[in-house]
Amino acid sequence: FKDLTDKQIKNNSDFLSAFNYLKIERKIPQRYIIKYNLGIHKLYNKNLSIFIPSYNLDNNLNYYTSRIIQSNENIKLKYINSKISKISIIPFENFIDWNYSIILVEGVFDAIKIGYNSIPLLGLELNDNSLLFKKLMSFNKKIYLSLDNDKAGVCASSKIAKKLLLYDKEIYYIDLSPFKDPGNMNKRDFLLKKREAIKIDEFWIMKKETEIL
């Protein structure tokens, strides 16, 4: 893939398309484009994609996601993920400081927009056999849940919270209303919502499960 900070491609049409997608559509600041080493590549030499790498504690690549932004085919997939099992890695692990609270989100762009100690689940599930789950078992700081503000996201938050409460974890729910997800928010709005986070207990879970039905 080609690094978006590479000066040699700055006048390239693919670079401009990718940069406009990130800065205008996704509203990702340039400092985060640099921080997360975002790049571009052509999937199968046809589909222009944003390349989002993930690195482990030793700054070695442990996973990647590609977001297709232009396609010459009638392709339905938006994302192409690494073939490595996501339960074997902690996404963006090199950016996580385990001495402070963490924020669990659904997708990579959600984590990038938040920018600090946020871990994408790469979906809606926290697998019991995942490296992330095992790490959380020894984690003694606050855990914030900030999944998408839809039925699927609330349902997943409830399931994850119920699982973590079994291990006496301190969990908080960030109500994103009226926003759809962290990826659609600016940093200031997200921090305001985080300050209003609700501590999760069994009664919160029962209430959410009733609302979902």
PDB file of C-alpha atoms in Angstrom:
ATOM      1  CA  PHE A   1       0.000   0.000   0.000  1.00  0.00           C
ATOM      2  CA  LYS A   2       1.041   3.640  -0.409  1.00  0.00           C
ATOM      3  CA  ASP A   3       1.344   5.837   2.649  1.00  0.00           C
ATOM      4  CA  LEU A   4      -0.862   8.940   2.375  1.00  0.00           C
ATOM      5  CA  THR A   5       1.981  11.018   3.774  1.00  0.00           C
ATOM      6  CA  ASP A   6       4.226  10.047   0.848  1.00  0.00           C
ATOM      7  CA  LYS A   7       5.032  13.302  -0.964  1.00  0.00           C
ATOM      8  CA  GLN A   8       5.584  11.459  -4.245  1.00  0.00           C
ATOM      9  CA  ILE A   9       1.885  10.632  -4.647  1.00  0.00           C
ATOM     10  CA  LYS A  10       0.340  13.932  -3.522  1.00  0.00           C
ATOM     11  CA  ASN A  11      -0.607  14.968  -7.050  1.00  0.00           C
ATOM     12  CA  ASN A  12      -1.934  11.529  -7.897  1.00  0.00           C
ATOM     13  CA  SER A  13      -5.714  11.363  -8.576  1.00  0.00           C
ATOM     14  CA  ASP A  14      -6.067   8.300  -6.326  1.00  0.00           C
ATOM     15  CA  PHE A  15      -4.356  10.181  -3.499  1.00  0.00           C
ATOM     16  CA  LEU A  16      -6.701  13.146  -3.922  1.00  0.00           C
ATOM     17  CA  SER A  17      -9.766  10.879  -3.901  1.00  0.00           C
ATOM     18  CA  ALA A  18      -8.589   9.118  -0.756  1.00  0.00           C
ATOM     19  CA  PHE A  19      -7.606  12.333   0.993  1.00  0.00           C
ATOM     20  CA  ASN A  20     -10.964  13.944   0.173  1.00  0.00           C
ATOM     21  CA  TYR A  21     -12.806  10.871   1.458  1.00  0.00           C
ATOM     22  CA  LEU A  22     -10.958  10.959   4.770  1.00  0.00           C
ATOM     23  CA  LYS A  23     -10.928  14.718   5.363  1.00  0.00           C
ATOM     24  CA  ILE A  24     -14.262  15.772   3.835  1.00  0.00           C
ATOM     25  CA  GLU A  25     -16.555  12.765   4.141  1.00  0.00           C
ATOM     26  CA  ARG A  26     -15.091  11.189   7.282  1.00  0.00           C
ATOM     27  CA  LYS A  27     -13.808  14.483   8.737  1.00  0.00           C
ATOM     28  CA  ILE A  28     -10.616  12.850   9.992  1.00  0.00           C
ATOM     29  CA  PRO A  29      -7.918  15.398  10.926  1.00  0.00           C
ATOM     30  CA  GLN A  30      -4.627  15.112   9.076  1.00  0.00           C
ATOM     31  CA  ARG A  31      -2.764  14.400  12.326  1.00  0.00           C
ATOM     32  CA  TYR A  32      -4.820  11.183  12.678  1.00  0.00           C
ATOM     33  CA  ILE A  33      -4.139  10.214   9.067  1.00  0.00           C
ATOM     34  CA  ILE A  34      -0.453  10.426   9.984  1.00  0.00           C
ATOM     35  CA  LYS A  35      -0.809   8.843  13.425  1.00  0.00           C
ATOM     36  CA  TYR A  36      -2.658   5.759  12.143  1.00  0.00           C
ATOM     37  CA  ASN A  37      -0.461   5.478   9.036  1.00  0.00           C
ATOM     38  CA  LEU A  38      -3.467   5.415   6.697  1.00  0.00           C
ATOM     39  CA  GLY A  39      -2.741   4.600   3.082  1.00  0.00           C
ATOM     40  CA  ILE A  40      -4.248   3.707  -0.287  1.00  0.00           C
ATOM     41  CA  HIS A  41      -4.078   0.666  -2.499  1.00  0.00           C
ATOM     42  CA  LYS A  42      -5.919  -0.968  -5.374  1.00  0.00           C
ATOM     43  CA  LEU A  43      -7.684  -4.189  -4.486  1.00  0.00           C
ATOM     44  CA  TYR A  44      -7.322  -6.638  -7.373  1.00  0.00           C
ATOM     45  CA  ASN A  45      -5.887  -3.643  -9.314  1.00  0.00           C
ATOM     46  CA  LYS A  46      -9.425  -2.292  -9.678  1.00  0.00           C
ATOM     47  CA  ASN A  47     -10.939  -1.057  -6.427  1.00  0.00           C
ATOM     48  CA  LEU A  48      -9.446   2.059  -4.828  1.00  0.00           C
ATOM     49  CA  SER A  49      -9.345   1.522  -1.090  1.00  0.00           C
ATOM     50  CA  ILE A  50      -8.256   3.180   2.112  1.00  0.00           C
ATOM     51  CA  PHE A  51      -5.782   0.911   3.874  1.00  0.00           C
ATOM     52  CA  ILE A  52      -6.100   0.966   7.681  1.00  0.00           C
ATOM     53  CA  PRO A  53      -3.250  -0.957   9.351  1.00  0.00           C
ATOM     54  CA  SER A  54      -3.144  -2.137  12.945  1.00  0.00           C
ATOM     55  CA  TYR A  55       0.072  -2.715  14.878  1.00  0.00           C
ATOM     56  CA  ASN A  56       0.925  -4.669  18.006  1.00  0.00           C
ATOM     57  CA  LEU A  57       3.011  -3.518  20.967  1.00  0.00           C
ATOM     58  CA  ASP A  58       6.212  -4.064  18.980  1.00  0.00           C
ATOM     59  CA  ASN A  59       4.825  -1.899  16.150  1.00  0.00           C
ATOM     60  CA  ASN A  60       4.544  -4.926  13.871  1.00  0.00           C
ATOM     61  CA  LEU A  61       1.533  -5.225  11.574  1.00  0.00           C
ATOM     62  CA  ASN A  62      -1.013  -7.533  13.212  1.00  0.00           C
ATOM     63  CA  TYR A  63      -4.143  -6.812  11.127  1.00  0.00           C
ATOM     64  CA  TYR A  64      -5.526  -4.553   8.422  1.00  0.00           C
ATOM     65  CA  THR A  65      -8.826  -3.356   7.026  1.00  0.00           C
ATOM     66  CA  SER A  66      -9.459  -1.909   3.569  1.00  0.00           C
ATOM     67  CA  ARG A  67     -12.380   0.440   2.946  1.00  0.00           C
ATOM     68  CA  ILE A  68     -13.370   0.469  -0.727  1.00  0.00           C
ATOM     69  CA  ILE A  69     -14.136   4.025  -1.889  1.00  0.00           C
ATOM     70  CA  GLN A  70     -14.110   3.569  -5.675  1.00  0.00           C
ATOM     71  CA  SER A  71     -14.894   0.448  -7.659  1.00  0.00           C
ATOM     72  CA  ASN A  72     -14.892  -0.483 -11.319  1.00  0.00           C
ATOM     73  CA  GLU A  73     -17.086  -3.448 -10.495  1.00  0.00           C
ATOM     74  CA  ASN A  74     -20.554  -3.984  -9.083  1.00  0.00           C
ATOM     75  CA  ILE A  75     -19.111  -4.899  -5.713  1.00  0.00           C
ATOM     76  CA  LYS A  76     -21.339  -5.029  -2.619  1.00  0.00           C
ATOM     77  CA  LEU A  77     -18.581  -5.304  -0.016  1.00  0.00           C
ATOM     78  CA  LYS A  78     -17.474  -2.052   1.592  1.00  0.00           C
ATOM     79  CA  TYR A  79     -14.716  -3.564   3.701  1.00  0.00           C
ATOM     80  CA  ILE A  80     -12.091  -6.215   3.023  1.00  0.00           C
ATOM     81  CA  ASN A  81     -10.390  -7.503   6.159  1.00  0.00           C
ATOM     82  CA  SER A  82      -7.170  -9.339   6.848  1.00  0.00           C
ATOM     83  CA  LYS A  83      -7.404 -13.128   6.762  1.00  0.00           C
ATOM     84  CA  ILE A  84      -5.868 -13.228  10.231  1.00  0.00           C
ATOM     85  CA  SER A  85      -8.439 -14.135  12.862  1.00  0.00           C
ATOM     86  CA  LYS A  86      -9.470 -10.990  14.715  1.00  0.00           C
ATOM     87  CA  ILE A  87      -9.704 -12.897  18.008  1.00  0.00           C
ATOM     88  CA  SER A  88      -5.918 -13.386  17.911  1.00  0.00           C
ATOM     89  CA  ILE A  89      -5.078  -9.662  17.964  1.00  0.00           C
ATOM     90  CA  ILE A  90      -5.875  -6.428  19.794  1.00  0.00           C
ATOM     91  CA  PRO A  91      -6.586  -3.771  17.146  1.00  0.00           C
ATOM     92  CA  PHE A  92      -4.446  -0.614  17.442  1.00  0.00           C
ATOM     93  CA  GLU A  93      -2.648  -2.224  20.368  1.00  0.00           C
ATOM     94  CA  ASN A  94       0.410   0.016  19.970  1.00  0.00           C
ATOM     95  CA  PHE A  95      -1.735   3.054  20.856  1.00  0.00           C
ATOM     96  CA  ILE A  96      -3.318   1.628  24.014  1.00  0.00           C
ATOM     97  CA  ASP A  97      -2.160   2.738  27.458  1.00  0.00           C
ATOM     98  CA  TRP A  98      -3.585   0.164  29.852  1.00  0.00           C
ATOM     99  CA  ASN A  99      -2.944   2.453  32.827  1.00  0.00           C
ATOM    100  CA  TYR A 100      -6.033   4.447  31.855  1.00  0.00           C
ATOM    101  CA  SER A 101      -9.665   3.726  30.989  1.00  0.00           C
ATOM    102  CA  ILE A 102     -10.438   2.330  27.547  1.00  0.00           C
ATOM    103  CA  ILE A 103     -13.292   2.803  25.090  1.00  0.00           C
ATOM    104  CA  LEU A 104     -14.719  -0.086  23.073  1.00  0.00           C
ATOM    105  CA  VAL A 105     -16.240   0.820  19.701  1.00  0.00           C
ATOM    106  CA  GLU A 106     -17.435  -1.121  16.658  1.00  0.00           C
ATOM    107  CA  GLY A 107     -15.281  -0.008  13.754  1.00  0.00           C
ATOM    108  CA  VAL A 108     -11.851   1.309  12.889  1.00  0.00           C
ATOM    109  CA  PHE A 109     -13.067   4.769  11.855  1.00  0.00           C
ATOM    110  CA  ASP A 110     -14.912   5.094  15.181  1.00  0.00           C
ATOM    111  CA  ALA A 111     -11.657   4.410  17.020  1.00  0.00           C
ATOM    112  CA  ILE A 112      -9.663   6.767  14.807  1.00  0.00           C
ATOM    113  CA  LYS A 113     -12.114   9.650  15.303  1.00  0.00           C
ATOM    114  CA  ILE A 114     -11.995   9.241  19.108  1.00  0.00           C
ATOM    115  CA  GLY A 115      -8.234   9.088  18.889  1.00  0.00           C
ATOM    116  CA  TYR A 116      -7.244   8.000  22.409  1.00  0.00           C
ATOM    117  CA  ASN A 117      -7.369   4.581  24.089  1.00  0.00           C
ATOM    118  CA  SER A 118     -10.189   3.394  21.855  1.00  0.00           C
ATOM    119  CA  ILE A 119     -10.287  -0.199  20.626  1.00  0.00           C
ATOM    120  CA  PRO A 120     -12.442  -1.312  17.687  1.00  0.00           C
ATOM    121  CA  LEU A 121     -14.163  -4.661  18.190  1.00  0.00           C
ATOM    122  CA  LEU A 122     -14.238  -5.040  14.387  1.00  0.00           C
ATOM    123  CA  GLY A 123     -17.891  -5.880  14.772  1.00  0.00           C
ATOM    124  CA  LEU A 124     -20.426  -6.318  17.532  1.00  0.00           C
ATOM    125  CA  GLU A 125     -18.975  -9.164  19.552  1.00  0.00           C
ATOM    126  CA  LEU A 126     -16.449  -9.537  22.346  1.00  0.00           C
ATOM    127  CA  ASN A 127     -15.410 -13.172  21.975  1.00  0.00           C
ATOM    128  CA  ASP A 128     -14.543 -15.047  25.181  1.00  0.00           C
ATOM    129  CA  ASN A 129     -11.559 -16.616  23.410  1.00  0.00           C
ATOM    130  CA  SER A 130     -10.196 -13.359  22.040  1.00  0.00           C
ATOM    131  CA  LEU A 131      -6.898 -11.839  23.087  1.00  0.00           C
ATOM    132  CA  LEU A 132      -8.781  -8.627  23.913  1.00  0.00           C
ATOM    133  CA  PHE A 133     -11.173 -10.390  26.280  1.00  0.00           C
ATOM    134  CA  LYS A 134      -8.286 -12.116  28.055  1.00  0.00           C
ATOM    135  CA  LYS A 135      -6.520  -8.772  28.412  1.00  0.00           C
ATOM    136  CA  LEU A 136      -9.657  -7.204  29.893  1.00  0.00           C
ATOM    137  CA  MET A 137      -9.791  -9.934  32.531  1.00  0.00           C
ATOM    138  CA  SER A 138      -6.660  -8.453  34.144  1.00  0.00           C
ATOM    139  CA  PHE A 139      -7.664  -4.851  33.451  1.00  0.00           C
ATOM    140  CA  ASN A 140      -8.795  -2.840  36.498  1.00  0.00           C
ATOM    141  CA  LYS A 141      -9.700   0.563  35.011  1.00  0.00           C
ATOM    142  CA  LYS A 142     -13.004   1.848  33.633  1.00  0.00           C
ATOM    143  CA  ILE A 143     -14.353   0.327  30.428  1.00  0.00           C
ATOM    144  CA  TYR A 144     -16.572   2.542  28.281  1.00  0.00           C
ATOM    145  CA  LEU A 145     -18.949   1.059  25.718  1.00  0.00           C
ATOM    146  CA  SER A 146     -19.528   3.307  22.723  1.00  0.00           C
ATOM    147  CA  LEU A 147     -21.046   1.094  20.076  1.00  0.00           C
ATOM    148  CA  ASP A 148     -23.336   2.399  17.334  1.00  0.00           C
ATOM    149  CA  ASN A 149     -26.524   4.133  18.410  1.00  0.00           C
ATOM    150  CA  ASP A 150     -28.905   1.624  16.821  1.00  0.00           C
ATOM    151  CA  LYS A 151     -30.752  -1.503  17.925  1.00  0.00           C
ATOM    152  CA  ALA A 152     -27.863  -3.801  17.035  1.00  0.00           C
ATOM    153  CA  GLY A 153     -25.363  -1.586  18.876  1.00  0.00           C
ATOM    154  CA  VAL A 154     -27.473  -1.300  22.033  1.00  0.00           C
ATOM    155  CA  CYS A 155     -28.140  -5.047  22.023  1.00  0.00           C
ATOM    156  CA  ALA A 156     -24.418  -5.787  21.657  1.00  0.00           C
ATOM    157  CA  SER A 157     -23.570  -3.303  24.435  1.00  0.00           C
ATOM    158  CA  SER A 158     -25.991  -5.082  26.732  1.00  0.00           C
ATOM    159  CA  LYS A 159     -24.476  -8.505  25.959  1.00  0.00           C
ATOM    160  CA  ILE A 160     -20.905  -7.294  26.409  1.00  0.00           C
ATOM    161  CA  ALA A 161     -21.774  -5.493  29.654  1.00  0.00           C
ATOM    162  CA  LYS A 162     -23.491  -8.585  31.046  1.00  0.00           C
ATOM    163  CA  LYS A 163     -20.401 -10.653  30.253  1.00  0.00           C
ATOM    164  CA  LEU A 164     -17.965  -8.182  31.825  1.00  0.00           C
ATOM    165  CA  LEU A 165     -20.070  -7.675  34.951  1.00  0.00           C
ATOM    166  CA  LEU A 166     -19.553 -11.353  35.741  1.00  0.00           C
ATOM    167  CA  TYR A 167     -15.930 -10.420  36.320  1.00  0.00           C
ATOM    168  CA  ASP A 168     -16.736  -7.327  38.410  1.00  0.00           C
ATOM    169  CA  LYS A 169     -15.578  -4.857  35.777  1.00  0.00           C
ATOM    170  CA  GLU A 170     -16.472  -1.177  36.056  1.00  0.00           C
ATOM    171  CA  ILE A 171     -18.405  -0.462  32.860  1.00  0.00           C
ATOM    172  CA  TYR A 172     -19.974   2.709  31.504  1.00  0.00           C
ATOM    173  CA  TYR A 173     -22.361   3.238  28.602  1.00  0.00           C
ATOM    174  CA  ILE A 174     -21.970   6.295  26.379  1.00  0.00           C
ATOM    175  CA  ASP A 175     -25.326   7.370  24.971  1.00  0.00           C
ATOM    176  CA  LEU A 176     -24.476   8.919  21.601  1.00  0.00           C
ATOM    177  CA  SER A 177     -27.931  10.336  20.819  1.00  0.00           C
ATOM    178  CA  PRO A 178     -28.629  12.043  18.457  1.00  0.00           C
ATOM    179  CA  PHE A 179     -25.454  10.852  16.696  1.00  0.00           C
ATOM    180  CA  LYS A 180     -25.255   7.515  14.872  1.00  0.00           C
ATOM    181  CA  ASP A 181     -21.774   6.471  15.956  1.00  0.00           C
ATOM    182  CA  PRO A 182     -18.462   7.963  17.134  1.00  0.00           C
ATOM    183  CA  GLY A 183     -17.308   8.127  13.529  1.00  0.00           C
ATOM    184  CA  ASN A 184     -19.972  10.773  12.855  1.00  0.00           C
ATOM    185  CA  MET A 185     -18.936  12.955  15.793  1.00  0.00           C
ATOM    186  CA  ASN A 186     -16.199  15.470  16.402  1.00  0.00           C
ATOM    187  CA  LYS A 187     -13.857  15.041  19.358  1.00  0.00           C
ATOM    188  CA  ARG A 188     -15.548  17.746  21.455  1.00  0.00           C
ATOM    189  CA  ASP A 189     -19.051  16.279  21.090  1.00  0.00           C
ATOM    190  CA  PHE A 190     -17.787  12.815  21.931  1.00  0.00           C
ATOM    191  CA  LEU A 191     -15.989  13.978  25.082  1.00  0.00           C
ATOM    192  CA  LEU A 192     -19.149  15.737  26.252  1.00  0.00           C
ATOM    193  CA  LYS A 193     -21.089  12.499  25.808  1.00  0.00           C
ATOM    194  CA  LYS A 194     -18.358  10.547  27.603  1.00  0.00           C
ATOM    195  CA  ARG A 195     -18.640  12.846  30.625  1.00  0.00           C
ATOM    196  CA  GLU A 196     -22.345  11.942  30.806  1.00  0.00           C
ATOM    197  CA  ALA A 197     -21.677   8.192  30.594  1.00  0.00           C
ATOM    198  CA  ILE A 198     -23.937   5.977  32.691  1.00  0.00           C
ATOM    199  CA  LYS A 199     -22.466   3.355  35.004  1.00  0.00           C
ATOM    200  CA  ILE A 200     -23.822  -0.026  33.996  1.00  0.00           C
ATOM    201  CA  ASP A 201     -25.381  -2.400  36.487  1.00  0.00           C
ATOM    202  CA  GLU A 202     -27.854  -5.285  36.265  1.00  0.00           C
ATOM    203  CA  PHE A 203     -30.823  -2.910  36.311  1.00  0.00           C
ATOM    204  CA  TRP A 204     -29.452  -0.995  33.309  1.00  0.00           C
ATOM    205  CA  ILE A 205     -29.068  -4.265  31.412  1.00  0.00           C
ATOM    206  CA  MET A 206     -32.620  -5.356  32.279  1.00  0.00           C
ATOM    207  CA  LYS A 207     -33.972  -1.991  31.135  1.00  0.00           C
ATOM    208  CA  LYS A 208     -32.108  -2.114  27.813  1.00  0.00           C
ATOM    209  CA  GLU A 209     -33.151  -5.703  27.158  1.00  0.00           C
ATOM    210  CA  THR A 210     -36.780  -4.711  27.754  1.00  0.00           C
ATOM    211  CA  GLU A 211     -36.458  -1.744  25.389  1.00  0.00           C
ATOM    212  CA  ILE A 212     -34.941  -3.918  22.671  1.00  0.00           C
ATOM    213  CA  LEU A 213     -37.811  -6.422  22.732  1.00  0.00           C
TER     214      LEU A 213
END
